[in-house]
PDB file of C-alpha atoms in Angstrom:
ATOM      1  CA  MET A  15     -21.061  -7.587  15.188  1.00  0.00           C
ATOM      2  CA  ALA A  16     -22.446  -4.930  12.462  1.00  0.00           C
ATOM      3  CA  THR A  17     -22.751  -4.808   9.375  1.00  0.00           C
ATOM      4  CA  VAL A  18     -20.925  -1.934   7.053  1.00  0.00           C
ATOM      5  CA  LEU A  19     -20.638  -1.570   3.341  1.00  0.00           C
ATOM      6  CA  SER A  20     -16.871  -3.095   2.346  1.00  0.00           C
ATOM      7  CA  LEU A  21     -13.921  -1.331   1.870  1.00  0.00           C
ATOM      8  CA  ALA A  22     -13.065  -3.140  -1.453  1.00  0.00           C
ATOM      9  CA  CYS A  23     -12.576  -1.738  -4.472  1.00  0.00           C
ATOM     10  CA  LEU A  24     -12.552  -2.715  -8.058  1.00  0.00           C
ATOM     11  CA  PRO A  25      -9.468  -4.668  -9.205  1.00  0.00           C
ATOM     12  CA  ALA A  26      -7.739  -2.457 -12.436  1.00  0.00           C
ATOM     13  CA  VAL A  27      -4.293  -1.360 -12.909  1.00  0.00           C
ATOM     14  CA  ALA A  28      -2.932   1.490  -9.825  1.00  0.00           C
ATOM     15  CA  GLU A  29       0.117   3.085  -8.767  1.00  0.00           C
ATOM     16  CA  PRO A  30       2.474   2.154  -6.128  1.00  0.00           C
ATOM     17  CA  ASN A  31       2.287   5.477  -3.362  1.00  0.00           C
ATOM     18  CA  GLN A  32       3.851   8.014  -0.834  1.00  0.00           C
ATOM     19  CA  ILE A  33       2.187   4.780   1.771  1.00  0.00           C
ATOM     20  CA  ARG A  34       4.208   2.209   3.517  1.00  0.00           C
ATOM     21  CA  PHE A  35       2.246  -0.504   5.557  1.00  0.00           C
ATOM     22  CA  PRO A  36       2.134   0.487   8.810  1.00  0.00           C
ATOM     23  CA  ASP A  37       3.694  -0.889  11.887  1.00  0.00           C
ATOM     24  CA  LEU A  38       0.055  -3.595  12.657  1.00  0.00           C
ATOM     25  CA  SER A  39       1.225  -3.361  16.063  1.00  0.00           C
ATOM     26  CA  THR A  40       0.589  -0.260  16.992  1.00  0.00           C
ATOM     27  CA  LEU A  41      -2.890  -0.571  15.974  1.00  0.00           C
ATOM     28  CA  GLU A  42      -5.907  -1.399  17.342  1.00  0.00           C
ATOM     29  CA  PRO A  43      -8.616  -3.284  15.959  1.00  0.00           C
ATOM     30  CA  TYR A  44     -12.511  -1.459  16.645  1.00  0.00           C
ATOM     31  CA  LEU A  45     -14.243  -3.880  14.393  1.00  0.00           C
ATOM     32  CA  SER A  46     -14.758  -7.254  12.679  1.00  0.00           C
ATOM     33  CA  ILE A  47     -16.818  -8.048  10.237  1.00  0.00           C
ATOM     34  CA  ASP A  48     -18.272 -11.841   9.137  1.00  0.00           C
ATOM     35  CA  ARG A  49     -18.878 -12.497   6.004  1.00  0.00           C
ATOM     36  CA  GLY A  50     -18.795 -16.388   6.047  1.00  0.00           C
ATOM     37  CA  PRO A  51     -15.315 -17.461   4.955  1.00  0.00           C
ATOM     38  CA  VAL A  52     -13.962 -13.829   4.854  1.00  0.00           C
ATOM     39  CA  ILE A  53     -13.652 -11.573   8.210  1.00  0.00           C
ATOM     40  CA  GLU A  54     -12.554  -8.304   7.361  1.00  0.00           C
ATOM     41  CA  THR A  55     -10.922  -6.493  10.577  1.00  0.00           C
ATOM     42  CA  ALA A  56     -10.689  -3.139  10.972  1.00  0.00           C
ATOM     43  CA  LEU A  57      -7.156  -1.383  12.638  1.00  0.00           C
ATOM     44  CA  THR A  58      -6.693   2.283  13.227  1.00  0.00           C
ATOM     45  CA  THR A  59      -4.275   4.177  16.167  1.00  0.00           C
ATOM     46  CA  ARG A  60      -6.047   4.533  20.215  1.00  0.00           C
ATOM     47  CA  GLU A  61      -5.579   7.778  19.268  1.00  0.00           C
ATOM     48  CA  ALA A  62      -7.885   8.094  15.925  1.00  0.00           C
ATOM     49  CA  ILE A  63     -10.458   6.494  18.322  1.00  0.00           C
ATOM     50  CA  GLU A  64     -10.138   8.843  21.218  1.00  0.00           C
ATOM     51  CA  ALA A  65     -10.188  12.101  18.539  1.00  0.00           C
ATOM     52  CA  VAL A  66     -13.350  11.185  16.555  1.00  0.00           C
ATOM     53  CA  GLN A  67     -14.641   9.923  20.227  1.00  0.00           C
ATOM     54  CA  SER A  68     -13.721  13.617  21.363  1.00  0.00           C
ATOM     55  CA  GLY A  69     -15.731  15.090  17.996  1.00  0.00           C
ATOM     56  CA  LEU A  70     -12.317  16.073  16.847  1.00  0.00           C
ATOM     57  CA  PRO A  71     -10.770  15.381  13.853  1.00  0.00           C
ATOM     58  CA  ILE A  72      -8.145  12.153  12.967  1.00  0.00           C
ATOM     59  CA  PRO A  73      -5.000  13.686  13.099  1.00  0.00           C
ATOM     60  CA  ASP A  74      -2.662  13.445  10.051  1.00  0.00           C
ATOM     61  CA  GLY A  75      -0.531  10.693   9.154  1.00  0.00           C
ATOM     62  CA  THR A  76      -3.336   7.882  10.887  1.00  0.00           C
ATOM     63  CA  PRO A  77      -3.838   4.462   9.158  1.00  0.00           C
ATOM     64  CA  VAL A  78      -6.902   3.033   8.106  1.00  0.00           C
ATOM     65  CA  VAL A  79      -6.252  -0.863   8.305  1.00  0.00           C
ATOM     66  CA  LEU A  80      -8.553  -3.439   6.930  1.00  0.00           C
ATOM     67  CA  SER A  81      -7.330  -6.839   6.730  1.00  0.00           C
ATOM     68  CA  PHE A  82      -9.173  -9.598   4.585  1.00  0.00           C
ATOM     69  CA  ARG A  83      -9.150 -13.022   5.856  1.00  0.00           C
ATOM     70  CA  LYS A  84     -10.406 -16.229   3.784  1.00  0.00           C
ATOM     71  CA  ASN A  85     -11.123 -19.342   5.347  1.00  0.00           C
ATOM     72  CA  GLY A  86      -8.591 -18.561   7.928  1.00  0.00           C
ATOM     73  CA  THR A  87      -5.920 -17.656   5.903  1.00  0.00           C
ATOM     74  CA  LEU A  88      -4.889 -13.802   5.048  1.00  0.00           C
ATOM     75  CA  ARG A  89      -5.140 -12.768   2.388  1.00  0.00           C
ATOM     76  CA  ARG A  90      -4.763  -8.959   1.843  1.00  0.00           C
ATOM     77  CA  TYR A  91      -4.943  -5.961   3.615  1.00  0.00           C
ATOM     78  CA  PHE A  92      -6.693  -2.410   2.139  1.00  0.00           C
ATOM     79  CA  VAL A  93      -5.109   0.650   3.993  1.00  0.00           C
ATOM     80  CA  MET A  94      -6.121   3.834   4.334  1.00  0.00           C
ATOM     81  CA  GLU A  95      -4.215   7.254   5.423  1.00  0.00           C
ATOM     82  CA  LYS A  96      -4.446  10.342   6.367  1.00  0.00           C
ATOM     83  CA  SER A  97      -1.478  12.984   5.267  1.00  0.00           C
ATOM     84  CA  ALA A  98      -2.910  16.844   4.280  1.00  0.00           C
ATOM     85  CA  GLU A  99       0.909  16.746   2.332  1.00  0.00           C
ATOM     86  CA  GLN A 100       0.385  14.137   0.506  1.00  0.00           C
ATOM     87  CA  THR A 101      -2.926  14.706  -0.899  1.00  0.00           C
ATOM     88  CA  GLN A 102      -1.609  18.091  -2.372  1.00  0.00           C
ATOM     89  CA  ASP A 103      -0.825  16.615  -5.979  1.00  0.00           C
ATOM     90  CA  ILE A 104      -4.176  15.701  -6.551  1.00  0.00           C
ATOM     91  CA  PRO A 105      -7.031  17.699  -8.261  1.00  0.00           C
ATOM     92  CA  GLU A 106     -10.050  18.688  -5.331  1.00  0.00           C
ATOM     93  CA  GLU A 107     -12.643  17.220  -7.369  1.00  0.00           C
ATOM     94  CA  LEU A 108     -11.000  13.051  -7.296  1.00  0.00           C
ATOM     95  CA  ARG A 109      -9.917  13.931  -3.604  1.00  0.00           C
ATOM     96  CA  ALA A 110     -11.538  11.810  -0.548  1.00  0.00           C
ATOM     97  CA  GLY A 111      -9.820  14.775   1.875  1.00  0.00           C
ATOM     98  CA  ASP A 112      -6.579  14.481   2.711  1.00  0.00           C
ATOM     99  CA  TRP A 113      -6.830  10.725   2.659  1.00  0.00           C
ATOM    100  CA  ARG A 114      -4.749   8.279   0.101  1.00  0.00           C
ATOM    101  CA  PHE A 115      -5.000   4.737  -0.259  1.00  0.00           C
ATOM    102  CA  GLN A 116      -3.006   1.395  -1.151  1.00  0.00           C
ATOM    103  CA  TRP A 117      -3.760  -2.350  -1.838  1.00  0.00           C
ATOM    104  CA  PHE A 118      -1.361  -4.360   0.099  1.00  0.00           C
ATOM    105  CA  GLN A 119      -0.748  -7.818  -0.500  1.00  0.00           C
ATOM    106  CA  ALA A 120      -0.593 -10.401   2.389  1.00  0.00           C
ATOM    107  CA  ASP A 121       3.476  -9.853   2.690  1.00  0.00           C
ATOM    108  CA  GLY A 122       3.311  -6.382   3.042  1.00  0.00           C
ATOM    109  CA  THR A 123       4.620  -5.700  -1.056  1.00  0.00           C
ATOM    110  CA  VAL A 124       2.099  -3.321  -2.891  1.00  0.00           C
ATOM    111  CA  ASN A 125      -0.813  -4.292  -4.854  1.00  0.00           C
ATOM    112  CA  THR A 126       0.358  -2.543  -8.085  1.00  0.00           C
ATOM    113  CA  GLU A 127      -3.415  -3.761  -9.518  1.00  0.00           C
ATOM    114  CA  ALA A 128      -5.617  -2.336  -8.211  1.00  0.00           C
ATOM    115  CA  ASP A 129      -7.185   1.030  -8.678  1.00  0.00           C
ATOM    116  CA  LEU A 130      -6.905   3.503  -6.093  1.00  0.00           C
ATOM    117  CA  ALA A 131      -9.302   6.322  -7.722  1.00  0.00           C
ATOM    118  CA  THR A 132     -11.904   3.432  -7.491  1.00  0.00           C
ATOM    119  CA  CYS A 133     -10.724   3.613  -3.684  1.00  0.00           C
ATOM    120  CA  SER A 134     -10.783   7.339  -4.068  1.00  0.00           C
ATOM    121  CA  ALA A 135     -13.607   8.018  -5.710  1.00  0.00           C
ATOM    122  CA  CYS A 136     -16.236   5.399  -3.422  1.00  0.00           C
ATOM    123  CA  HIS A 137     -15.489   7.170  -0.485  1.00  0.00           C
ATOM    124  CA  ARG A 138     -16.202  10.793  -1.295  1.00  0.00           C
ATOM    125  CA  GLN A 139     -19.278   9.757  -0.359  1.00  0.00           C
ATOM    126  CA  ARG A 140     -18.631   9.464   3.028  1.00  0.00           C
ATOM    127  CA  ARG A 141     -17.640  13.305   2.820  1.00  0.00           C
ATOM    128  CA  GLY A 142     -19.437  13.531   6.443  1.00  0.00           C
ATOM    129  CA  ARG A 143     -17.866  11.042   7.998  1.00  0.00           C
ATOM    130  CA  ASP A 144     -14.328  11.690   7.571  1.00  0.00           C
ATOM    131  CA  TYR A 145     -14.019   9.621   4.169  1.00  0.00           C
ATOM    132  CA  LEU A 146     -14.767   6.510   6.258  1.00  0.00           C
ATOM    133  CA  TYR A 147     -17.344   3.517   6.028  1.00  0.00           C
ATOM    134  CA  THR A 148     -16.211   2.236   9.973  1.00  0.00           C
ATOM    135  CA  PHE A 149     -16.615   6.572  10.852  1.00  0.00           C
ATOM    136  CA  HIS A 150     -20.108   4.745  13.537  1.00  0.00           C
ATOM    137  CA  GLU A 151     -17.780   2.506  14.831  1.00  0.00           C
ATOM    138  CA  LEU A 152     -15.014   3.960  15.779  1.00  0.00           C
ATOM    139  CA  ARG A 153     -16.888   6.106  18.044  1.00  0.00           C
ATOM    140  CA  GLU A 154     -18.351   3.270  19.204  1.00  0.00           C
ATOM    141  CA  ALA A 155     -15.376   1.504  20.009  1.00  0.00           C
ATOM    142  CA  GLU A 156     -14.059   0.795  22.859  1.00  0.00           C
TER     143      GLU A 156
END
């Protein structure tokens, strides 16, 4: 298992945005992180994996999902979605590329207590890796 930084953001206040909870059956797991009682699993589309492996940009509309299970129980999801159209209303200095972020409860409902600005600020540090903490793992995915 690879060790990577968690995509977790600090809890605060947030608003729902245009991100809808993705159909998980269309996504492929590409990384599992064992943190003792917590297992984080990263998922995305086959097209995103192949694009990164070919040196191409991740396609617009692509979701990247991180699920969190604690002691075997699903607790929450962190979802990033690439959308040039949806980021046009965000000032350039506050953007993380064309990515938007949303936290969801285990049942797929929006977690309105999450601070999405913190997510964006954190992911801006990964500019050279398409704003992903798991970019390297995407390149290595099967």
